[in-house]
XYZ file of C-alpha atoms in Angstrom:
713
model
C 75.059 101.964 -43.996
C 72.640 100.962 -46.732
C 72.259 97.233 -47.356
C 73.581 95.621 -50.474
C 70.519 95.395 -52.686
C 70.427 92.720 -55.453
C 67.874 93.519 -58.201
C 66.521 92.071 -61.326
C 64.208 93.754 -63.812
C 61.635 92.549 -66.251
C 60.351 94.823 -69.107
C 56.980 94.290 -70.456
C 56.261 94.663 -74.143
C 54.766 98.141 -73.629
C 57.788 99.378 -71.757
C 56.486 99.098 -68.183
C 59.022 97.572 -65.802
C 58.808 94.958 -62.948
C 61.672 95.037 -60.469
C 62.562 92.310 -58.070
C 64.879 93.203 -55.241
C 66.253 91.307 -52.253
C 68.717 91.905 -49.447
C 67.153 94.774 -47.586
C 63.968 93.653 -45.826
C 62.933 90.689 -43.651
C 66.370 89.132 -43.679
C 65.644 86.552 -40.931
C 63.112 84.853 -43.234
C 64.444 81.999 -45.405
C 63.722 84.124 -48.389
C 62.312 87.563 -48.927
C 61.863 89.899 -51.945
C 60.168 93.124 -52.799
C 58.474 93.248 -56.200
C 57.805 96.728 -57.651
C 55.703 97.903 -60.562
C 55.111 101.615 -60.758
C 54.328 102.620 -57.208
C 52.989 99.219 -56.326
C 55.198 97.225 -53.895
C 54.687 93.678 -52.650
C 56.817 92.126 -49.895
C 56.949 88.365 -50.104
C 58.582 86.153 -47.470
C 58.820 82.446 -47.063
C 59.872 80.363 -43.990
C 60.074 76.611 -43.828
C 61.004 74.308 -40.949
C 63.904 71.978 -41.469
C 62.155 68.868 -40.251
C 58.762 67.432 -40.924
C 56.280 66.828 -38.161
C 55.844 63.373 -36.781
C 53.745 61.198 -39.083
C 53.208 64.049 -41.650
C 53.138 62.622 -45.190
C 52.050 65.793 -47.059
C 53.240 69.394 -47.519
C 51.714 71.685 -44.812
C 51.881 74.830 -46.923
C 50.027 78.042 -46.019
C 49.781 81.045 -48.356
C 48.549 84.364 -47.099
C 48.097 87.487 -49.178
C 47.194 90.613 -47.319
C 46.822 94.319 -48.257
C 47.729 96.946 -45.820
C 45.270 99.772 -45.744
C 48.091 102.265 -45.363
C 49.248 101.119 -48.833
C 46.487 103.182 -50.387
C 46.310 105.849 -47.712
C 43.204 104.459 -45.932
C 42.266 103.673 -42.342
C 40.265 100.506 -41.843
C 36.635 100.738 -41.069
C 34.907 99.043 -38.086
C 35.375 99.403 -34.373
C 38.963 98.072 -34.074
C 40.492 100.147 -36.934
C 43.040 97.561 -37.853
C 43.495 94.831 -40.490
C 41.493 91.782 -39.442
C 40.850 88.370 -41.065
C 41.559 88.131 -44.754
C 38.792 89.415 -46.970
C 37.288 87.182 -49.655
C 39.356 89.177 -52.185
C 42.606 88.408 -50.276
C 41.672 84.805 -49.845
C 41.057 84.434 -53.641
C 44.552 85.839 -54.389
C 46.041 83.584 -51.732
C 44.400 80.604 -53.504
C 45.782 81.674 -56.854
C 49.311 81.611 -55.475
C 48.797 78.427 -53.432
C 47.454 76.486 -56.435
C 50.456 77.618 -58.589
C 53.271 76.801 -56.179
C 51.967 73.782 -54.275
C 52.479 71.243 -57.137
C 56.078 72.530 -57.714
C 57.414 71.430 -54.339
C 59.083 68.042 -54.216
C 56.635 65.211 -53.489
C 58.669 64.117 -50.496
C 59.054 67.567 -48.908
C 56.853 67.681 -45.829
C 58.142 70.489 -43.635
C 55.775 73.280 -42.448
C 56.085 76.077 -45.034
C 54.535 79.581 -44.891
C 54.446 82.050 -47.642
C 53.386 85.625 -46.731
C 52.710 88.224 -49.404
C 51.918 91.771 -48.322
C 50.813 94.744 -50.375
C 52.945 97.639 -48.903
C 52.264 100.283 -51.488
C 49.415 100.608 -54.004
C 49.356 101.976 -57.533
C 45.924 102.753 -59.002
C 47.217 101.664 -62.405
C 48.616 98.304 -61.257
C 46.535 95.319 -60.169
C 48.645 93.572 -57.479
C 47.012 90.108 -57.822
C 48.868 89.547 -61.096
C 52.246 90.157 -59.208
C 51.620 87.936 -56.195
C 52.654 84.614 -57.746
C 55.813 86.136 -59.078
C 56.638 87.598 -55.627
C 56.098 84.242 -53.851
C 58.169 82.337 -56.388
C 60.982 84.952 -56.241
C 61.094 84.637 -52.419
C 61.459 80.868 -52.763
C 64.134 81.411 -55.480
C 66.358 83.427 -53.181
C 65.975 80.895 -50.293
C 67.518 77.422 -49.822
C 64.051 75.747 -49.632
C 63.698 72.914 -52.064
C 61.464 74.051 -54.907
C 61.165 72.835 -58.489
C 60.461 76.307 -59.771
C 60.594 78.985 -60.561
C 57.056 79.977 -61.634
C 55.201 83.144 -62.348
C 51.667 84.484 -62.734
C 50.377 87.102 -65.162
C 47.007 88.448 -66.178
C 46.225 88.213 -69.890
C 43.360 90.192 -71.279
C 42.013 90.934 -74.733
C 41.188 94.569 -75.092
C 39.941 96.021 -78.384
C 40.932 92.734 -80.096
C 44.540 92.737 -78.792
C 46.081 90.533 -76.111
C 47.700 92.541 -73.259
C 49.722 91.423 -70.227
C 48.867 92.900 -66.834
C 46.571 95.666 -68.062
C 45.502 98.544 -65.865
C 42.141 98.472 -64.053
C 40.643 101.040 -66.439
C 41.743 99.019 -69.525
C 40.517 95.782 -67.917
C 36.948 97.097 -67.816
C 36.839 96.847 -71.618
C 38.341 93.329 -71.798
C 36.497 90.521 -73.638
C 38.505 87.952 -71.742
C 40.771 88.038 -68.679
C 42.678 85.073 -67.132
C 45.302 84.816 -64.441
C 47.761 82.280 -65.785
C 50.483 80.584 -63.771
C 53.259 78.539 -65.245
C 56.946 77.466 -65.268
C 59.501 77.629 -68.017
C 58.093 74.358 -69.534
C 54.364 74.355 -68.899
C 51.184 75.970 -67.520
C 50.161 75.154 -63.965
C 47.039 77.079 -63.198
C 44.406 79.243 -65.010
C 41.456 81.138 -63.569
C 39.307 83.854 -65.265
C 36.264 84.847 -67.167
C 35.262 85.822 -70.649
C 32.444 87.144 -72.812
C 31.363 83.869 -74.336
C 34.615 83.259 -76.213
C 35.580 80.304 -78.369
C 37.901 77.482 -77.301
C 40.564 78.498 -79.885
C 40.518 82.089 -78.513
C 41.193 80.845 -74.975
C 44.069 78.609 -76.057
C 45.602 81.524 -77.921
C 45.435 83.728 -74.734
C 47.113 80.999 -72.626
C 49.917 80.604 -75.094
C 50.447 84.354 -75.194
C 50.559 84.467 -71.395
C 53.027 81.551 -71.163
C 55.533 83.376 -73.349
C 55.616 86.197 -70.849
C 55.836 83.769 -67.947
C 58.981 82.205 -69.455
C 60.717 85.581 -69.287
C 59.702 86.028 -65.556
C 61.087 82.594 -64.849
C 64.443 83.302 -66.580
C 64.824 86.477 -64.594
C 64.301 84.506 -61.311
C 66.911 81.876 -62.342
C 69.421 84.715 -62.861
C 68.431 86.236 -59.487
C 69.102 82.853 -57.738
C 72.588 82.896 -59.163
C 73.183 86.415 -58.137
C 72.255 85.648 -54.455
C 74.099 82.359 -54.625
C 71.239 80.077 -53.648
C 71.524 77.448 -56.433
C 72.123 74.786 -53.850
C 69.044 73.923 -51.692
C 68.960 72.425 -48.288
C 69.115 68.677 -47.843
C 66.245 66.877 -46.176
C 64.812 63.417 -45.506
C 61.100 63.769 -44.590
C 59.776 60.340 -45.656
C 60.276 56.992 -44.033
C 60.625 54.149 -46.435
C 60.295 50.364 -46.278
C 60.990 48.866 -49.699
C 60.366 45.347 -48.476
C 56.783 46.364 -47.335
C 56.078 48.208 -50.563
C 57.316 45.249 -52.700
C 55.173 42.858 -50.680
C 52.050 45.081 -50.959
C 52.579 45.667 -54.618
C 52.898 41.946 -55.318
C 49.889 40.998 -53.237
C 47.463 43.884 -53.735
C 47.948 45.380 -57.206
C 45.944 42.587 -59.018
C 43.276 42.647 -56.316
C 42.840 46.380 -56.554
C 42.889 46.315 -60.338
C 40.151 43.721 -60.258
C 38.247 45.895 -57.744
C 38.353 49.034 -59.833
C 37.574 46.959 -62.992
C 34.119 46.166 -61.474
C 33.246 49.743 -62.235
C 30.797 50.202 -59.363
C 28.761 53.350 -59.830
C 27.914 53.937 -56.085
C 30.688 55.866 -54.270
C 30.215 54.212 -50.833
C 30.096 50.651 -52.276
C 33.296 51.315 -54.151
C 34.974 52.584 -50.972
C 33.792 49.568 -48.985
C 35.220 47.134 -51.500
C 38.612 48.850 -51.425
C 38.583 49.193 -47.642
C 37.873 45.468 -47.299
C 41.031 44.598 -49.323
C 43.169 46.905 -47.141
C 41.743 45.325 -43.909
C 42.315 41.811 -45.235
C 45.965 42.633 -45.949
C 46.582 44.178 -42.514
C 44.989 41.191 -40.845
C 47.211 38.839 -42.839
C 50.357 40.584 -41.544
C 49.611 39.642 -37.960
C 50.781 41.677 -34.976
C 54.515 40.932 -35.159
C 55.063 41.694 -38.880
C 58.200 43.859 -38.390
C 57.277 46.357 -41.072
C 56.789 50.171 -40.650
C 53.053 50.184 -39.904
C 52.610 53.945 -40.583
C 53.571 53.281 -44.241
C 50.812 50.807 -44.896
C 48.171 53.501 -45.603
C 50.316 55.664 -47.914
C 51.587 52.622 -49.821
C 48.056 51.227 -50.211
C 46.823 54.558 -51.542
C 49.706 54.667 -54.030
C 49.025 51.187 -55.330
C 45.326 51.807 -55.529
C 45.894 55.024 -57.423
C 48.206 53.198 -59.901
C 45.660 50.502 -60.498
C 42.873 52.987 -61.106
C 44.954 55.112 -63.411
C 46.106 52.013 -65.436
C 42.514 50.927 -65.857
C 41.710 54.198 -67.567
C 44.926 54.521 -69.520
C 45.012 50.876 -70.736
C 41.401 49.962 -71.111
C 39.642 53.408 -71.396
C 37.369 52.490 -68.498
C 36.283 54.572 -65.599
C 35.627 53.705 -61.949
C 31.880 54.034 -62.257
C 31.523 52.347 -65.669
C 31.026 55.403 -67.855
C 32.651 56.159 -71.099
C 35.414 58.768 -71.044
C 33.105 61.570 -72.357
C 29.906 60.353 -70.722
C 27.974 62.692 -68.350
C 26.239 61.199 -65.287
C 22.408 61.157 -65.174
C 20.907 64.574 -64.554
C 17.599 65.704 -63.112
C 16.538 69.161 -62.143
C 13.398 71.100 -60.878
C 12.625 74.794 -60.438
C 10.213 76.610 -58.070
C 10.982 73.962 -55.396
C 10.788 76.509 -52.486
C 7.469 78.376 -52.655
C 8.542 81.359 -50.545
C 11.863 81.958 -52.372
C 12.068 84.495 -55.217
C 13.617 81.770 -57.323
C 14.854 78.320 -56.552
C 16.191 75.171 -58.283
C 17.628 71.777 -57.605
C 20.265 70.425 -59.913
C 21.436 66.798 -59.492
C 24.147 65.119 -61.578
C 25.046 61.699 -60.407
C 25.884 61.894 -56.679
C 26.328 65.696 -56.729
C 23.403 67.896 -55.807
C 22.829 71.588 -55.244
C 19.773 73.407 -54.071
C 20.126 77.035 -55.058
C 18.034 80.121 -54.279
C 17.867 83.518 -55.892
C 16.815 86.524 -53.947
C 16.072 89.987 -55.372
C 16.668 92.940 -53.128
C 16.908 96.750 -53.450
C 19.915 99.028 -53.480
C 19.753 98.924 -49.748
C 20.837 95.299 -49.955
C 24.036 95.956 -51.882
C 27.179 94.476 -50.561
C 29.563 97.174 -49.287
C 33.216 96.471 -50.078
C 35.743 98.330 -47.911
C 39.207 97.105 -48.815
C 42.709 98.584 -49.079
C 42.552 98.440 -52.834
C 38.969 97.792 -53.758
C 36.061 99.779 -52.298
C 32.468 100.210 -53.432
C 29.294 98.297 -53.828
C 28.402 94.937 -55.308
C 24.935 94.241 -56.748
C 25.484 90.593 -57.544
C 26.960 88.048 -55.219
C 26.928 84.236 -54.896
C 27.492 82.269 -51.749
C 28.496 78.601 -51.795
C 27.954 76.256 -48.740
C 29.461 72.816 -48.308
C 28.098 71.120 -45.182
C 29.619 67.906 -43.856
C 26.549 65.771 -44.510
C 27.046 66.363 -48.297
C 29.818 63.834 -48.211
C 28.449 61.765 -45.255
C 30.848 63.290 -42.788
C 30.474 64.847 -39.247
C 31.890 68.333 -39.542
C 31.151 71.355 -37.451
C 29.705 74.399 -39.210
C 32.315 77.124 -38.756
C 31.435 79.323 -41.739
C 32.954 79.253 -45.224
C 36.570 78.188 -45.703
C 38.857 79.095 -48.496
C 37.510 76.293 -50.717
C 33.981 77.590 -50.384
C 35.085 81.187 -51.169
C 36.967 79.978 -54.260
C 34.144 77.767 -55.514
C 31.542 80.464 -54.960
C 33.678 83.001 -56.805
C 34.061 80.751 -59.810
C 30.287 80.207 -60.108
C 29.701 83.895 -59.645
C 32.028 84.854 -62.475
C 30.388 82.287 -64.717
C 26.930 83.687 -64.139
C 27.586 87.474 -64.045
C 28.457 87.474 -67.713
C 24.801 86.797 -68.668
C 23.122 89.169 -66.215
C 21.029 92.022 -67.633
C 22.685 95.400 -67.694
C 22.385 97.739 -64.708
C 19.874 99.928 -66.606
C 17.756 96.813 -67.240
C 18.080 95.374 -63.752
C 17.325 97.526 -60.717
C 17.769 94.656 -58.245
C 20.550 93.533 -55.968
C 20.802 89.761 -56.674
C 22.008 87.133 -54.148
C 22.349 83.533 -55.283
C 22.997 80.866 -52.621
C 24.107 77.313 -53.414
C 23.755 74.702 -50.680
C 25.433 71.478 -51.630
C 23.428 68.557 -50.401
C 25.462 65.763 -52.019
C 28.992 65.841 -53.435
C 30.912 63.406 -55.567
C 32.687 65.584 -58.113
C 32.384 69.197 -59.175
C 29.817 70.734 -56.843
C 30.892 74.165 -58.219
C 29.739 73.286 -61.619
C 26.443 71.996 -60.168
C 26.184 75.475 -58.535
C 26.493 77.083 -61.941
C 23.669 74.982 -63.466
C 21.411 75.410 -60.495
C 22.229 79.080 -60.343
C 21.147 79.518 -63.966
C 17.840 77.759 -63.283
C 17.223 79.726 -60.066
C 17.826 83.009 -61.832
C 15.504 82.060 -64.659
C 12.893 80.822 -62.148
C 13.113 84.206 -60.351
C 12.336 85.959 -63.674
C 15.819 87.553 -63.988
C 16.142 88.075 -67.774
C 19.587 86.595 -68.276
C 21.006 86.650 -71.821
C 21.351 82.849 -71.939
C 21.583 79.883 -69.507
C 25.050 78.882 -68.341
C 26.189 75.367 -67.615
C 29.519 74.069 -66.335
C 31.504 70.768 -66.422
C 34.585 69.525 -64.662
C 37.108 67.775 -66.793
C 39.979 65.536 -65.742
C 42.968 63.858 -67.340
C 45.080 60.809 -66.666
C 48.412 60.727 -68.463
C 51.651 58.769 -68.622
C 54.647 60.784 -69.698
C 56.739 57.646 -70.449
C 54.271 56.073 -72.887
C 52.582 59.241 -74.062
C 49.145 57.797 -73.224
C 46.434 60.050 -71.906
C 42.662 59.916 -71.268
C 40.475 63.024 -70.997
C 37.534 62.518 -68.633
C 34.263 64.410 -68.726
C 32.294 65.134 -65.476
C 34.894 63.692 -63.191
C 34.146 61.993 -59.835
C 35.733 62.990 -56.650
C 37.960 59.935 -56.832
C 38.981 60.728 -60.383
C 39.968 64.271 -59.224
C 42.431 62.779 -56.583
C 43.966 60.296 -58.929
C 44.060 62.464 -62.066
C 46.713 64.900 -63.373
C 44.357 67.779 -64.211
C 41.236 69.379 -62.815
C 39.758 71.667 -65.384
C 36.336 73.389 -64.894
C 34.880 75.334 -67.698
C 31.507 77.145 -67.910
C 29.678 78.738 -70.779
C 26.524 79.363 -72.811
C 25.715 77.806 -76.170
C 27.735 80.722 -77.695
C 31.002 80.304 -75.711
C 33.036 80.230 -72.587
C 32.216 82.608 -69.646
C 34.682 81.285 -66.942
C 37.245 78.632 -66.290
C 39.523 77.229 -63.583
C 42.307 74.767 -64.232
C 44.847 73.115 -61.990
C 47.568 70.869 -63.393
C 49.336 68.188 -61.280
C 51.586 66.902 -64.030
C 54.558 68.367 -65.843
C 53.880 69.223 -69.417
C 50.498 69.644 -71.142
C 50.564 69.969 -74.853
C 48.345 72.696 -76.214
C 46.752 70.239 -78.602
C 45.717 68.131 -75.647
C 44.413 71.168 -73.919
C 42.389 72.132 -76.954
C 40.993 68.582 -77.153
C 39.927 68.795 -73.508
C 38.224 72.148 -74.176
C 36.215 70.847 -77.122
C 35.251 67.674 -75.207
C 34.198 70.042 -72.336
C 32.047 71.924 -74.856
C 30.224 68.829 -75.869
C 29.569 68.067 -72.259
C 28.310 71.613 -71.486
C 25.923 71.455 -74.513
C 24.551 68.099 -73.333
C 23.980 69.479 -69.798
C 22.391 72.609 -71.372
C 19.905 70.370 -73.223
C 19.083 68.546 -69.948
C 18.353 71.755 -67.947
C 16.390 73.305 -70.896
C 13.968 70.421 -70.523
C 13.268 71.854 -67.090
C 13.414 75.562 -67.983
C 14.719 76.830 -71.250
C 14.500 80.609 -70.732
C 13.709 83.107 -67.906
C 10.131 83.213 -66.770
C 8.396 86.312 -68.154
C 7.450 87.713 -64.823
C 8.555 87.865 -61.232
C 6.889 85.710 -58.498
C 3.867 87.415 -56.955
C 5.760 87.911 -53.654
C 8.813 89.364 -55.238
C 9.231 93.136 -54.870
C 8.267 94.926 -58.111
C 10.317 97.756 -59.330
C 9.406 101.056 -61.048
C 12.111 103.274 -62.359
C 11.829 106.934 -63.341
C 14.296 109.813 -64.171
C 13.804 113.273 -62.773
C 15.835 116.558 -63.258
C 18.832 116.665 -60.930
C 17.552 119.859 -59.149
C 14.391 118.009 -58.051
C 16.210 115.335 -56.047
C 16.154 117.513 -53.008
C 12.475 118.034 -53.319
C 11.769 114.336 -53.257
C 14.082 113.643 -50.361
C 12.853 116.685 -48.362
C 14.652 118.328 -45.445
C 16.464 115.646 -43.473
C 14.791 113.000 -45.590
C 11.354 113.897 -44.270
C 9.469 113.720 -47.549
C 10.809 110.358 -48.723
C 10.535 108.756 -45.368
C 6.887 109.830 -45.124
C 6.068 108.430 -48.521
C 7.742 105.116 -47.689
C 5.970 104.895 -44.378
C 2.522 105.710 -45.886
C 2.820 103.385 -48.843
C 4.992 100.604 -47.327
C 7.440 100.883 -50.190
C 11.167 101.185 -50.551
C 12.399 104.256 -52.587
C 16.009 104.637 -53.784
C 17.260 107.924 -55.227
C 20.658 108.193 -57.036
C 22.364 110.930 -59.051
C 23.562 109.388 -62.329
C 24.956 111.261 -65.327
C 23.604 114.567 -63.887
C 20.132 113.185 -63.540
C 18.124 111.794 -60.678
C 17.219 108.137 -60.940
C 14.354 106.917 -58.686
C 13.586 103.218 -58.092
C 10.455 102.275 -56.192
C 10.109 98.772 -54.854
C 6.942 97.076 -53.548
C 5.362 93.606 -53.679
C 1.933 95.308 -53.530
C 0.805 97.045 -56.784
C -1.627 99.359 -55.043
C 1.131 100.587 -52.765
C 3.499 100.935 -55.617
C 0.912 103.088 -57.550
C 0.363 105.250 -54.409
C 4.045 105.922 -54.129
C 4.490 106.629 -57.855
C 1.672 109.185 -57.674
C 3.213 110.923 -54.651
C 6.666 111.138 -56.306
C 5.275 112.278 -59.625
C 3.260 115.001 -57.906
C 6.486 116.276 -56.314
C 8.530 116.289 -59.528
C 5.789 117.336 -61.927
C 6.594 120.639 -63.551
C 3.918 123.372 -63.380
C 2.384 124.273 -66.774
C 0.742 127.572 -67.511
C -2.947 126.943 -68.337
C -3.226 123.755 -66.171
C -5.791 123.446 -63.470
C -4.738 122.199 -59.986
C -6.416 121.387 -56.669
C -4.723 123.730 -54.203
C -4.677 124.225 -50.464
C -4.761 127.701 -48.910
C -1.603 128.129 -46.884
C -2.025 131.708 -45.546
C -4.017 134.834 -46.239
C -2.686 138.294 -46.829
C -4.566 141.629 -47.347
C -3.757 141.437 -51.037
C -4.646 137.778 -51.614
C -3.807 134.263 -50.490
C -0.881 131.930 -51.028
C -2.005 128.522 -52.305
C 0.024 125.335 -52.442
C -1.083 123.958 -55.855
C 1.575 121.212 -56.094
C 3.761 119.601 -53.460
C 6.330 122.096 -52.402
C 5.030 124.780 -54.895
C 3.082 127.870 -53.763
C 1.558 130.493 -55.896
C -0.072 133.869 -55.268
C -3.913 134.010 -55.748
C -4.327 137.805 -55.959
C -7.412 139.329 -54.463
C -8.431 140.345 -58.010
C -8.248 136.786 -59.293
C -10.583 135.212 -56.729
C -13.836 136.317 -58.087
C -15.115 138.306 -61.096
C -16.750 140.617 -58.681
C -14.556 143.215 -57.042
C -13.503 142.327 -53.481
C -12.759 145.152 -51.066
C -10.885 142.849 -48.513
C -10.029 139.212 -47.797
C -12.142 138.994 -44.742
C -14.307 135.866 -44.777
C -13.408 135.067 -48.402
C -11.092 132.031 -47.883
C -9.948 130.036 -44.874
C -6.399 128.530 -44.222
C -6.492 124.842 -45.152
C -9.366 125.231 -47.561
C -9.108 123.247 -50.823
C -9.902 125.210 -53.974
C -9.445 124.736 -57.703
C -6.979 127.189 -59.303
C -5.412 127.750 -62.663
C -1.783 128.608 -63.281
C -1.952 131.778 -65.410
C 1.667 133.062 -65.418
C 5.199 132.467 -64.150
C 7.237 135.624 -63.455
C 10.292 135.313 -65.683
C 12.550 137.194 -63.333
C 11.563 135.720 -59.943
C 10.001 132.421 -61.002
C 6.931 133.151 -58.858
C 3.676 131.540 -59.815
C 0.519 133.487 -60.443
C -2.755 131.705 -59.860
C -6.379 132.471 -60.746
C -9.692 131.173 -59.357
C -11.923 133.360 -61.323
C -10.582 131.999 -64.594
C -12.342 128.744 -63.721
C -15.699 130.508 -62.918
C -18.211 131.520 -65.579
C -17.824 135.127 -66.453
C -20.971 137.102 -65.515
C -22.935 138.465 -68.436
C -23.016 142.191 -68.847
C -26.379 143.797 -68.033
C -28.475 144.712 -71.027
C -28.200 148.347 -72.127
C -31.554 150.234 -71.783
C -32.497 152.233 -74.829
């Protein structure tokens, strides 16, 4: 007997349909749905424990998005032939969903919660990342888990001047902007994307357009919740409370903490020590038999400290470190710091510092991508590392976490928009940012250092890119708000918005926004964007004092590149049987040679850090691909001798017949003793047989013609 399916559909403006169904799969989960669009199908499930763990005062939420290889008819590569750890692509989609739904859970809900989203079927015309947020929210909507949703995510792109929701991959290649936007019925929650140096107004227009579609998705989920009868959510009590303790702490500590933050101490550790001393003094004053819930002292202290810091900014327009709201911390930067790197830079802003390198490699260094949905090669990648010492912590190095993957991806998207085109750039480019200090927006420091390192390496980027992290503190009751430029780590924690925006002097190239407060007026968002622009231009001026444009040439130790095009039919001649010819050239000249077939032509790139070796390889390749020309003279090598003449290799891989009659002006009766195999001789190409393509050579044409003997009278 078939299960009773409950479905809800959403029709996009171009007629495409998204269908949400529940009631058939994964029924033991607290909530499960299947979201369909075309042939694409995502299964989303959510499970949450009923009780919080002992002493847990936060939401232990995990979000995992995974793509099954069978969804696209593939078998995984590697030895095990099964899905393994999440790829960077899957981690990035998991983060998009996590950042959208995490702030929507009730603040006092602390039960372990897991959201799993699985791509079960793939459609080449549908990008599944734009459906993952909707699937996760719909699974929560049909569960009894407390959730202040629903929410949804869409991709908005501008293609040929028109805004489109959830475009196909083919159409997306033509987009001048593309953002994943998450939101609820009332407001936007999360934004991440990239653009071709667009204006602030153009970005706001795209977000507003996306939000209108999101509202329709949310309304469909509300109706779905009613259909499955899950309007009432489970009851819970995950937080201890001690009102007497809180009242006592508020009365005794608020003024002290307000006075502490009012000192506006610039140094992060000194600020922390001052606040820590206030807490320790209070704990000591309680004595051992105080009778309060000791586990609540820390959370209550943090709450009061946060309130004091927020009020300082809202009421007095002051910041923790003494800066004005739109003031950028002091900046210094250098390039060419690492003599052996192809390009390097240090960028320091306040207590945040990145040392970044740029390495130029060949096609052999391209990153191979083998995913269920995305496969191919990547010529530009950026890696971001965040060691424990950057924040004065002891932390084992266990490889990049989700945060590192996300920050690196944001910086990569910001910089890739200014890279030279593939025809102009033969190199595989790897940028690596190692964070040496961190107190606010190390990802934006990576963008700035990355620009400098690329320019130091001699990569001819269109324009330098800089980035800035913006914050906001607001009070819904009073309507007060303060927009902060270049936020500190502490300001990130106590604020209501974390908004990173990158761009050139011409416009925005990438952005990432997370909101922690309900409702953000678009006028405020536009104000934040224009304040961010001022900050970006200030930072651009600072790094331009170090290096304003790409260096005109590569470093001496960087591999040079020479590119040439050859007829498609000559590719095999350069490669040789089993790769023998090209391998021999590379071995003899110590170069790297890459051959590709592009647009029915052969493209050859030769790489070497030594010009003499490069020239030798170029000569060898040109000799192979050179086309024989009638009337040209060549140095040939005798390959074998026949009674009627000799076969001579006059160009690599090209033999011609030197007939016995073309060796000398004098008549030769036989080939005995005339030429020897291996002998080098000068020959002239005198003809090419139009039917067979065979070459006819002459040696006598290069010899002076004997004079005729005088006629006796």
